[in-house]
Short mmCIF file of C-alpha atoms in Angstrom, two decimals:
data_model
loop_
_atom_site.label_atom_id
_atom_site.label_comp_id
_atom_site.label_asym_id
_atom_site.label_seq_id
_atom_site.Cartn_x
_atom_site.Cartn_y
_atom_site.Cartn_z
CA MET A 6 -3.00 0.19 -2.65
CA LYS A 7 -6.24 2.13 -2.49
CA PHE A 8 -5.99 5.84 -1.38
CA ARG A 9 -8.97 7.92 -0.01
CA LEU A 10 -8.01 11.00 2.09
CA SER A 11 -11.29 10.75 4.15
CA GLY A 12 -10.65 7.14 4.77
CA LEU A 13 -8.44 4.35 2.99
CA LEU A 14 -9.40 1.08 1.10
CA VAL A 15 -8.62 -4.16 -0.24
CA LEU A 16 -9.14 -8.37 -0.12
CA VAL A 17 -8.86 -12.31 -1.33
CA LEU A 18 -8.33 -16.12 -0.65
CA LEU A 19 -7.82 -19.64 0.65
CA ALA A 20 -8.67 -22.43 -1.62
CA GLY A 21 -10.96 -24.96 -0.20
CA CYS A 22 -14.47 -25.20 0.43
CA GLU A 23 -14.93 -24.20 3.83
CA ALA A 24 -12.26 -23.16 6.40
CA SER A 25 -11.74 -21.04 9.43
CA SER A 26 -8.75 -18.59 9.85
CA GLY A 27 -9.38 -17.57 13.36
CA PHE A 28 -11.95 -14.95 13.08
CA GLY A 29 -13.78 -15.57 9.86
CA THR A 30 -15.04 -18.28 7.56
CA ILE A 31 -14.49 -18.86 3.86
CA VAL A 32 -17.65 -20.06 2.33
CA SER A 33 -16.27 -20.64 -1.04
CA SER A 34 -13.39 -19.97 -3.35
CA THR A 35 -11.94 -20.99 -6.57
CA PRO A 36 -8.84 -22.98 -6.54
CA VAL A 37 -5.52 -20.99 -7.08
CA VAL A 38 -2.31 -22.32 -8.81
CA PRO A 39 0.66 -20.85 -6.96
CA ALA A 40 2.52 -18.42 -9.08
CA PRO A 41 6.44 -17.72 -8.61
CA THR A 42 7.50 -14.34 -7.74
CA THR A 43 9.83 -12.50 -10.15
CA SER A 44 11.86 -9.38 -10.35
CA ALA A 45 11.78 -9.17 -14.19
CA ALA A 46 10.00 -6.39 -15.83
CA PRO A 47 6.15 -6.80 -15.84
CA VAL A 48 4.65 -8.34 -18.87
CA LEU A 49 0.87 -8.20 -19.65
CA LYS A 50 -0.45 -11.62 -19.42
CA ASP A 51 -3.94 -13.40 -19.07
CA VAL A 52 -4.54 -14.55 -15.42
CA PRO A 53 -7.54 -16.72 -14.53
CA THR A 54 -9.84 -14.80 -12.16
CA GLU A 55 -10.11 -15.66 -8.51
CA THR A 56 -13.42 -15.61 -6.94
CA HIS A 57 -14.21 -15.83 -3.17
CA THR A 58 -17.26 -15.57 -1.12
CA GLY A 59 -17.70 -15.33 2.81
CA LYS A 60 -19.55 -13.76 5.56
CA GLY A 61 -18.29 -11.25 8.06
CA GLU A 62 -14.77 -11.07 8.93
CA GLY A 63 -11.86 -13.29 7.71
CA GLU A 64 -8.27 -13.59 6.50
CA PHE A 65 -7.48 -15.09 3.08
CA ALA A 66 -4.62 -16.04 0.96
CA THR A 67 -3.93 -15.40 -2.88
CA SER A 68 -1.53 -16.59 -5.38
CA TRP A 69 -1.86 -13.76 -7.57
CA PRO A 70 1.25 -13.33 -9.72
CA ALA A 71 3.58 -11.05 -8.22
CA ASP A 72 4.30 -9.27 -11.51
CA GLN A 73 0.95 -8.66 -12.57
CA LEU A 74 -1.64 -5.75 -11.38
CA GLY A 75 -4.81 -7.23 -10.40
CA PHE A 76 -8.12 -5.65 -10.31
CA PHE A 77 -10.33 -6.30 -7.21
CA THR A 78 -14.04 -6.02 -7.12
CA PHE A 79 -15.72 -6.32 -3.59
CA ASP A 80 -19.56 -6.72 -3.47
CA CYS A 81 -21.56 -6.55 -0.14
CA PRO A 82 -25.15 -5.45 -0.75
CA LYS A 83 -26.25 -6.09 2.73
CA CYS A 84 -23.41 -4.59 4.75
CA SER A 85 -24.65 -2.07 7.34
CA ALA A 86 -21.55 -1.24 9.06
CA ASN A 87 -18.05 -0.29 8.20
CA VAL A 88 -16.54 -2.39 5.46
CA ILE A 89 -12.70 -2.32 5.61
CA ILE A 90 -10.16 -4.43 3.37
CA ASP A 91 -6.39 -4.62 3.77
CA THR A 92 -3.47 -6.65 2.16
CA ASP A 93 0.03 -7.59 3.16
CA GLY A 94 1.29 -6.04 0.17
CA GLY A 95 1.10 -2.55 1.69
CA GLU A 96 -2.14 -1.84 0.36
CA TYR A 97 -3.89 -0.47 3.69
CA GLY A 98 -7.55 0.50 3.38
CA LEU A 99 -8.13 -0.62 -0.28
CA VAL A 100 -11.87 -0.41 0.78
CA ASN A 101 -13.00 1.82 3.41
CA ALA A 102 -16.76 2.44 3.46
CA ILE A 103 -19.78 2.16 5.50
CA GLY A 104 -22.92 0.29 4.53
CA LYS A 105 -23.79 -1.68 1.45
CA TYR A 106 -20.87 -1.42 -1.10
CA LYS A 107 -19.87 -2.43 -4.62
CA GLY A 108 -16.71 -1.28 -6.18
CA THR A 109 -13.17 -1.99 -8.15
CA THR A 110 -9.90 -0.95 -7.31
CA TRP A 111 -6.33 -2.32 -8.15
CA LEU A 112 -3.99 -4.23 -5.90
CA ASN A 113 -0.46 -5.72 -6.31
CA THR A 114 1.11 -2.35 -7.31
CA ASN A 115 4.57 -3.03 -5.87
CA PRO A 116 6.15 -6.32 -7.57
CA ASP A 117 8.78 -6.11 -4.53
CA ARG A 118 6.11 -6.79 -2.17
CA PRO A 119 3.42 -9.06 -3.78
CA THR A 120 -0.05 -9.20 -2.13
CA THR A 121 -0.32 -12.82 -0.57
CA LYS A 122 -2.93 -12.19 2.15
CA VAL A 123 -6.16 -10.12 2.33
CA THR A 124 -8.08 -9.21 5.44
CA VAL A 125 -11.86 -8.54 5.17
CA HIS A 126 -13.79 -6.78 7.79
CA ALA A 127 -17.64 -6.79 7.05
CA ASN A 128 -20.88 -7.76 8.88
CA ALA A 129 -22.67 -9.45 5.95
CA PRO A 130 -22.45 -11.91 2.97
CA TRP A 131 -19.89 -10.71 0.51
CA THR A 132 -18.34 -11.65 -2.83
CA ALA A 133 -14.74 -10.72 -3.86
CA THR A 134 -13.00 -11.19 -7.27
CA ILE A 135 -9.47 -10.56 -8.42
CA ALA A 136 -9.24 -10.17 -12.34
CA ASP A 137 -6.80 -9.15 -14.89
CA TYR A 138 -6.93 -6.19 -17.45
CA ARG A 139 -9.52 -8.01 -19.58
CA SER A 140 -12.20 -7.53 -16.78
CA LEU A 141 -11.97 -3.59 -17.02
CA PRO A 142 -14.35 -1.35 -19.19
CA VAL A 143 -12.44 0.59 -21.79
CA ALA A 144 -12.45 4.56 -21.62
CA ALA A 145 -12.77 5.02 -25.56
CA PRO A 146 -12.04 8.56 -26.92
CA GLY A 147 -15.10 10.65 -27.14
CA ALA A 148 -17.02 8.28 -25.34
CA THR A 149 -18.68 9.39 -21.94
CA ALA A 150 -18.84 6.99 -19.10
CA SER A 151 -20.76 7.74 -16.03
CA GLY A 152 -21.05 5.71 -12.71
CA LYS A 153 -20.98 5.94 -8.94
CA GLY A 154 -18.71 4.59 -6.41
CA ASP A 155 -15.22 3.24 -6.82
CA ALA A 156 -14.19 1.88 -10.56
CA VAL A 157 -11.25 1.55 -12.57
CA PHE A 158 -10.97 1.84 -16.47
CA ARG A 159 -8.64 0.73 -19.27
CA VAL A 160 -7.30 3.69 -21.35
CA PRO A 161 -6.03 3.01 -24.71
CA GLU A 162 -3.39 4.53 -26.72
CA GLY A 163 -4.31 7.63 -28.15
CA VAL A 164 -6.14 9.03 -25.37
CA LYS A 165 -4.45 12.41 -23.99
CA SER A 166 -6.78 13.84 -21.64
CA ILE A 167 -9.84 12.95 -19.34
CA ALA A 168 -12.73 15.31 -18.57
CA PHE A 169 -13.88 14.50 -15.12
CA THR A 170 -16.90 15.64 -13.20
CA ALA A 171 -18.04 14.35 -9.68
CA LYS A 172 -21.38 15.12 -7.50
CA THR A 173 -20.52 14.25 -3.91
CA ARG A 174 -20.45 15.71 -0.32
CA GLY A 175 -17.41 13.53 0.51
CA ASN A 176 -13.98 12.68 -0.79
CA VAL A 177 -13.30 12.05 -4.44
CA ALA A 178 -10.09 10.85 -6.05
CA LEU A 179 -8.59 10.20 -9.60
CA TRP A 180 -5.36 7.94 -10.18
CA VAL A 181 -3.61 7.18 -13.21
CA HIS A 182 -0.91 4.09 -13.40
CA SER A 183 1.12 3.13 -16.38
CA GLU A 184 4.48 1.81 -17.28
CA LYS A 185 5.89 5.49 -17.13
CA VAL A 186 3.77 7.12 -14.18
CA ARG A 187 1.47 6.54 -11.23
CA ASP A 188 -0.03 9.85 -10.00
CA LEU A 189 -2.90 11.13 -8.19
CA LEU A 190 -4.65 13.56 -10.47
CA VAL A 191 -7.59 14.79 -8.23
CA ASN A 192 -7.92 14.67 -4.60
CA ALA A 193 -10.60 16.93 -3.29
CA ILE A 194 -13.89 17.08 -1.20
CA GLY A 195 -17.26 18.01 -2.82
CA ASP A 196 -18.26 18.55 -6.46
CA GLN A 197 -15.51 18.57 -9.18
CA SER A 198 -15.43 19.48 -12.96
CA LYS A 199 -11.84 19.46 -14.44
CA THR A 200 -9.70 18.04 -17.22
CA VAL A 201 -6.55 16.13 -16.45
CA GLU A 202 -3.80 14.69 -18.66
CA VAL A 203 -3.77 11.09 -18.90
CA ALA A 204 -1.75 9.45 -21.91
CA GLY A 205 -2.63 5.92 -22.69
CA PRO A 206 -2.21 3.05 -22.70
CA ALA A 207 -2.76 3.49 -18.90
CA TYR A 208 -5.30 2.60 -15.96
CA LEU A 209 -7.56 5.16 -14.49
CA ARG A 210 -8.98 4.80 -11.12
CA VAL A 211 -11.89 6.56 -9.55
CA ASP A 212 -12.21 6.65 -5.76
CA GLY A 213 -15.27 7.94 -4.37
CA TYR A 214 -17.84 5.35 -2.86
CA GLU A 215 -20.47 8.12 -2.30
CA ALA A 216 -19.75 10.12 -5.59
CA SER A 217 -21.71 9.99 -9.02
CA TRP A 218 -19.11 10.92 -11.66
CA THR A 219 -18.61 11.06 -15.40
CA ILE A 220 -15.38 10.53 -17.38
CA THR A 221 -14.78 11.57 -21.11
CA PRO A 222 -11.54 10.79 -22.67
CA SER A 223 -10.13 12.79 -25.56
#
């Protein structure tokens, strides 16, 4: 699910070439092999990337494995109005932005309520992907990474903390997700500079589509 307290943030698929879902159109999407749900403990595994393209509003299905965290990237370079993405997995407002947008977040965070359907509200052509952990940049110890907007990093074992800075007039948030904890580390409005505890291996998510930021793991 995506949290942004000044607004909330999600997306993806219906296999086929071109199909209507009542209020939107799929332009193209990669085929998806249905995956069974399971109540067993999550096991990290490689999952083929799903890619979906469309224009405007629509509703799409995905067969992303229920026991796997997915990393969702949405790109709408010509959007000029509100961009909102929701799922049926409880991740309401996975994306909530105004104007052109490109960012990454996570989805399928609740194995008991897997994401099977994604709803997109946009007013221009867009591309969306769901990918596994291999798609993420690694937050290596001692290496500063900088960016703008929403992003997710893979934090390796050995990392104990993250120095975080942000320049923004809006809301910015920092989340950590691991086998042991899922926590909101930063949730504030305006510029930020602080160090937070993050024990790898974990995933680190930056929320702030208007923010320019840096992270330095140590």
